[in-house]
Amino acid sequence: MMVSKMCRVGDENENESRRENEVYCDLGVNYLGESKAKLIRVSHGRMKLWTLRIITTLLLWTCIIQLVAIGEVWGPRLLKSWPSCSSPPNLYIPPNLSSLQSTNHFPLKRVYENNGYLVVSCNGGLNQMRAAICDMVAIARYLNITLIVPELDKTSFWADSSDFEDIFDVDHFISSLRDEVRILKELPPRLKRRVELGMFYELPPISWSNISYYRHQILPLLKKHKVVHLNKTDARLANNGLPLEIQKLRCRVNYSALRFTSQIEDLGRKVVEMLRKKGPFLVLHLRYEMDMLSFSGCTKGCNTDEVNELTTMRYANPWWKEKIIDPEIKRKEGLCPLTPEETALVLTALGIDKNVQIYIAAGEIYGGERRLRSLSKVFPNLVKKETLLEPSDLMFFRNHSSQMAALDYLVSMESDIFVPTYDGNMAKVVEGHRRYLGFKKTIVLDRRVLVGLIDEYSDGSLSWNEFSSSVKEAHANRMGSPKNRVVISDKPKEEDYFYSNPQECFADGETESVVG
């Protein structure tokens, strides 16, 4: 009995011990590894927490990407204030300072197989280079190549040392076009070394070329050499006969991507506000500067010493090929800029208010105040950037003609009337930009007609009333109103310039060009 009872007690103790052990085992703990089990439990908990965080983060990023993609489709329609090439310009003009304000809505990057790298060196003045940059972007897009930020001319008459980023907002230029073409600030290191070793191809492309020239002649060079340097870019792409998407891209670059630096835009805004406080203003692009007169050989109103100075300058300039010029013949053909005296007569004949503010968008007028006297006598409210601004405002622009021209460009865009006295690059590009912004009033002077009328009035053949009526009649359809671009297929230099009338980029943009 005793033994039996003892056995039962022993069995009960053993069973109790076993049950306690099972309880510990159920809890994941044993007598030798309790701390290890706790660590395992903590580790599993952390893994679950981090897994949940990662999944949540991925879901959030997916939502953001989808929203951005939707925004890229709908955002421009709802938010962008700058006119697009596919929409009517007048729907996008803010009430004030339209060309000085814009917003950033950068598109998604375009991914494509790169066929090579295009390096370009622009030549000429600011607006000549501006048009060339637009052409080069279009060519890079069409050939599926990478464009390096263009190099600006530093060796021309103006000897301006400004780089691209000194005039244009380079980051905006690159980012705003990334859905069309890849643009880099410089060549990748490996290719830069190839260029340093002379392992690239360089040429000036043929002027006024169709896009097929670049596909058949330039693209094979890019695929073979990887880097091609176009060392001249002015007027290298045709005005007409190009795909519609190429023409619209040229406009997009010109009117949206090529934004001036904030420093230039801020100063331009300041000048416009100063002018607006006093009422409407007219911008006169008085192209009566020493370089223009020397280059063209136009010497109307100049004395003997000035004629000799201009002639000497022309012969000393190796880039100007024409040396022997008959100024009278050239003037009668309408190939000379109007003199300040002639300009005063024409503006009066057109009925321009004599009290209107006239902002002279130009460099230093040849002959100085002496030559401006007749103009200022008739229109006393003549102003220039130098007279409106403090010297400290222009300190950073001195000796940088392209930056000064950029300032004049901005003021010209905002004027109530724009009148160029010569159809140079600035006159043409500003005319086209003002057309794009809703056909703002631009008086394109017919110099050939005007010279004849001025001479008849001067010698008494015409009375003032006859002269004024004839001037107004000759310019009734030259005020920047809509018109078709004239095409002269065998004389591209004589046909209407694309950038003075980019009709493909206006509302609907489907009008046919007039063939001359």
JSON list of N, CA, C and O in Angstrom, two decimals, residues 284 347 356-360 369 372-377 379-384 387:
[
{"chain": "A", "resi": 284, "resn": "LEU", "atom": "N", "xyz": [10.78, 101.67, -80.76]},
{"chain": "A", "resi": 284, "resn": "LEU", "atom": "CA", "xyz": [11.39, 101.94, -82.06]},
{"chain": "A", "resi": 284, "resn": "LEU", "atom": "C", "xyz": [12.73, 101.21, -82.13]},
{"chain": "A", "resi": 284, "resn": "LEU", "atom": "O", "xyz": [13.66, 101.56, -81.39]},
{"chain": "A", "resi": 347, "resn": "LEU", "atom": "N", "xyz": [6.94, 108.37, -88.98]},
{"chain": "A", "resi": 347, "resn": "LEU", "atom": "CA", "xyz": [6.07, 108.21, -87.82]},
{"chain": "A", "resi": 347, "resn": "LEU", "atom": "C", "xyz": [5.01, 109.31, -87.77]},
{"chain": "A", "resi": 347, "resn": "LEU", "atom": "O", "xyz": [3.85, 109.06, -87.42]},
{"chain": "A", "resi": 356, "resn": "VAL", "atom": "N", "xyz": [3.49, 110.46, -77.38]},
{"chain": "A", "resi": 356, "resn": "VAL", "atom": "CA", "xyz": [3.65, 109.07, -76.94]},
{"chain": "A", "resi": 356, "resn": "VAL", "atom": "C", "xyz": [5.10, 108.82, -76.50]},
{"chain": "A", "resi": 356, "resn": "VAL", "atom": "O", "xyz": [6.04, 109.46, -77.01]},
{"chain": "A", "resi": 357, "resn": "GLN", "atom": "N", "xyz": [5.26, 107.94, -75.53]},
{"chain": "A", "resi": 357, "resn": "GLN", "atom": "CA", "xyz": [6.63, 107.55, -75.14]},
{"chain": "A", "resi": 357, "resn": "GLN", "atom": "C", "xyz": [7.21, 106.66, -76.24]},
{"chain": "A", "resi": 357, "resn": "GLN", "atom": "O", "xyz": [6.56, 105.72, -76.70]},
{"chain": "A", "resi": 358, "resn": "ILE", "atom": "N", "xyz": [8.42, 106.96, -76.65]},
{"chain": "A", "resi": 358, "resn": "ILE", "atom": "CA", "xyz": [9.11, 106.13, -77.64]},
{"chain": "A", "resi": 358, "resn": "ILE", "atom": "C", "xyz": [10.39, 105.59, -77.00]},
{"chain": "A", "resi": 358, "resn": "ILE", "atom": "O", "xyz": [11.29, 106.36, -76.66]},
{"chain": "A", "resi": 359, "resn": "TYR", "atom": "N", "xyz": [10.41, 104.29, -76.83]},
{"chain": "A", "resi": 359, "resn": "TYR", "atom": "CA", "xyz": [11.58, 103.61, -76.27]},
{"chain": "A", "resi": 359, "resn": "TYR", "atom": "C", "xyz": [12.46, 103.17, -77.44]},
{"chain": "A", "resi": 359, "resn": "TYR", "atom": "O", "xyz": [12.01, 102.43, -78.32]},
{"chain": "A", "resi": 360, "resn": "ILE", "atom": "N", "xyz": [13.70, 103.63, -77.47]},
{"chain": "A", "resi": 360, "resn": "ILE", "atom": "CA", "xyz": [14.62, 103.27, -78.55]},
{"chain": "A", "resi": 360, "resn": "ILE", "atom": "C", "xyz": [15.34, 101.98, -78.17]},
{"chain": "A", "resi": 360, "resn": "ILE", "atom": "O", "xyz": [16.15, 101.95, -77.24]},
{"chain": "A", "resi": 369, "resn": "GLU", "atom": "N", "xyz": [23.64, 112.24, -80.08]},
{"chain": "A", "resi": 369, "resn": "GLU", "atom": "CA", "xyz": [22.50, 113.14, -79.91]},
{"chain": "A", "resi": 369, "resn": "GLU", "atom": "C", "xyz": [22.30, 114.06, -81.11]},
{"chain": "A", "resi": 369, "resn": "GLU", "atom": "O", "xyz": [21.18, 114.48, -81.40]},
{"chain": "A", "resi": 372, "resn": "LEU", "atom": "N", "xyz": [20.00, 112.35, -83.36]},
{"chain": "A", "resi": 372, "resn": "LEU", "atom": "CA", "xyz": [18.68, 112.12, -82.78]},
{"chain": "A", "resi": 372, "resn": "LEU", "atom": "C", "xyz": [17.87, 113.42, -82.61]},
{"chain": "A", "resi": 372, "resn": "LEU", "atom": "O", "xyz": [16.70, 113.38, -82.26]},
{"chain": "A", "resi": 373, "resn": "ARG", "atom": "N", "xyz": [18.53, 114.54, -82.89]},
{"chain": "A", "resi": 373, "resn": "ARG", "atom": "CA", "xyz": [17.90, 115.83, -82.60]},
{"chain": "A", "resi": 373, "resn": "ARG", "atom": "C", "xyz": [16.59, 116.02, -83.37]},
{"chain": "A", "resi": 373, "resn": "ARG", "atom": "O", "xyz": [15.59, 116.47, -82.81]},
{"chain": "A", "resi": 374, "resn": "SER", "atom": "N", "xyz": [16.58, 115.68, -84.64]},
{"chain": "A", "resi": 374, "resn": "SER", "atom": "CA", "xyz": [15.37, 115.87, -85.44]},
{"chain": "A", "resi": 374, "resn": "SER", "atom": "C", "xyz": [14.24, 114.97, -84.97]},
{"chain": "A", "resi": 374, "resn": "SER", "atom": "O", "xyz": [13.06, 115.36, -84.99]},
{"chain": "A", "resi": 375, "resn": "LEU", "atom": "N", "xyz": [14.59, 113.77, -84.51]},
{"chain": "A", "resi": 375, "resn": "LEU", "atom": "CA", "xyz": [13.57, 112.85, -84.02]},
{"chain": "A", "resi": 375, "resn": "LEU", "atom": "C", "xyz": [13.02, 113.30, -82.67]},
{"chain": "A", "resi": 375, "resn": "LEU", "atom": "O", "xyz": [11.80, 113.30, -82.44]},
{"chain": "A", "resi": 376, "resn": "SER", "atom": "N", "xyz": [13.91, 113.71, -81.78]},
{"chain": "A", "resi": 376, "resn": "SER", "atom": "CA", "xyz": [13.47, 114.14, -80.44]},
{"chain": "A", "resi": 376, "resn": "SER", "atom": "C", "xyz": [12.72, 115.47, -80.49]},
{"chain": "A", "resi": 376, "resn": "SER", "atom": "O", "xyz": [11.90, 115.76, -79.62]},
{"chain": "A", "resi": 377, "resn": "LYS", "atom": "N", "xyz": [12.96, 116.28, -81.53]},
{"chain": "A", "resi": 377, "resn": "LYS", "atom": "CA", "xyz": [12.23, 117.54, -81.67]},
{"chain": "A", "resi": 377, "resn": "LYS", "atom": "C", "xyz": [10.76, 117.28, -81.96]},
{"chain": "A", "resi": 377, "resn": "LYS", "atom": "O", "xyz": [9.88, 118.00, -81.46]},
{"chain": "A", "resi": 379, "resn": "PHE", "atom": "N", "xyz": [9.23, 114.14, -81.48]},
{"chain": "A", "resi": 379, "resn": "PHE", "atom": "CA", "xyz": [8.74, 113.24, -80.44]},
{"chain": "A", "resi": 379, "resn": "PHE", "atom": "C", "xyz": [9.59, 113.43, -79.18]},
{"chain": "A", "resi": 379, "resn": "PHE", "atom": "O", "xyz": [10.61, 112.74, -79.00]},
{"chain": "A", "resi": 380, "resn": "PRO", "atom": "N", "xyz": [9.22, 114.38, -78.33]},
{"chain": "A", "resi": 380, "resn": "PRO", "atom": "CA", "xyz": [10.08, 114.75, -77.20]},
{"chain": "A", "resi": 380, "resn": "PRO", "atom": "C", "xyz": [10.21, 113.67, -76.12]},
{"chain": "A", "resi": 380, "resn": "PRO", "atom": "O", "xyz": [11.16, 113.72, -75.34]},
{"chain": "A", "resi": 381, "resn": "ASN", "atom": "N", "xyz": [9.30, 112.70, -76.08]},
{"chain": "A", "resi": 381, "resn": "ASN", "atom": "CA", "xyz": [9.34, 111.68, -75.03]},
{"chain": "A", "resi": 381, "resn": "ASN", "atom": "C", "xyz": [10.15, 110.46, -75.47]},
{"chain": "A", "resi": 381, "resn": "ASN", "atom": "O", "xyz": [9.69, 109.32, -75.38]},
{"chain": "A", "resi": 382, "resn": "LEU", "atom": "N", "xyz": [11.34, 110.73, -75.96]},
{"chain": "A", "resi": 382, "resn": "LEU", "atom": "CA", "xyz": [12.26, 109.64, -76.33]},
{"chain": "A", "resi": 382, "resn": "LEU", "atom": "C", "xyz": [12.98, 109.15, -75.08]},
{"chain": "A", "resi": 382, "resn": "LEU", "atom": "O", "xyz": [13.50, 109.94, -74.30]},
{"chain": "A", "resi": 383, "resn": "VAL", "atom": "N", "xyz": [13.01, 107.82, -74.91]},
{"chain": "A", "resi": 383, "resn": "VAL", "atom": "CA", "xyz": [13.73, 107.25, -73.76]},
{"chain": "A", "resi": 383, "resn": "VAL", "atom": "C", "xyz": [14.55, 106.05, -74.24]},
{"chain": "A", "resi": 383, "resn": "VAL", "atom": "O", "xyz": [14.26, 105.44, -75.28]},
{"chain": "A", "resi": 384, "resn": "LYS", "atom": "N", "xyz": [15.55, 105.71, -73.48]},
{"chain": "A", "resi": 384, "resn": "LYS", "atom": "CA", "xyz": [16.38, 104.52, -73.71]},
{"chain": "A", "resi": 384, "resn": "LYS", "atom": "C", "xyz": [16.58, 103.82, -72.37]},
{"chain": "A", "resi": 384, "resn": "LYS", "atom": "O", "xyz": [16.33, 104.41, -71.31]},
{"chain": "A", "resi": 387, "resn": "THR", "atom": "N", "xyz": [18.67, 105.86, -70.06]},
{"chain": "A", "resi": 387, "resn": "THR", "atom": "CA", "xyz": [18.08, 107.04, -69.41]},
{"chain": "A", "resi": 387, "resn": "THR", "atom": "C", "xyz": [17.03, 106.66, -68.36]},
{"chain": "A", "resi": 387, "resn": "THR", "atom": "O", "xyz": [16.78, 107.41, -67.42]}
]
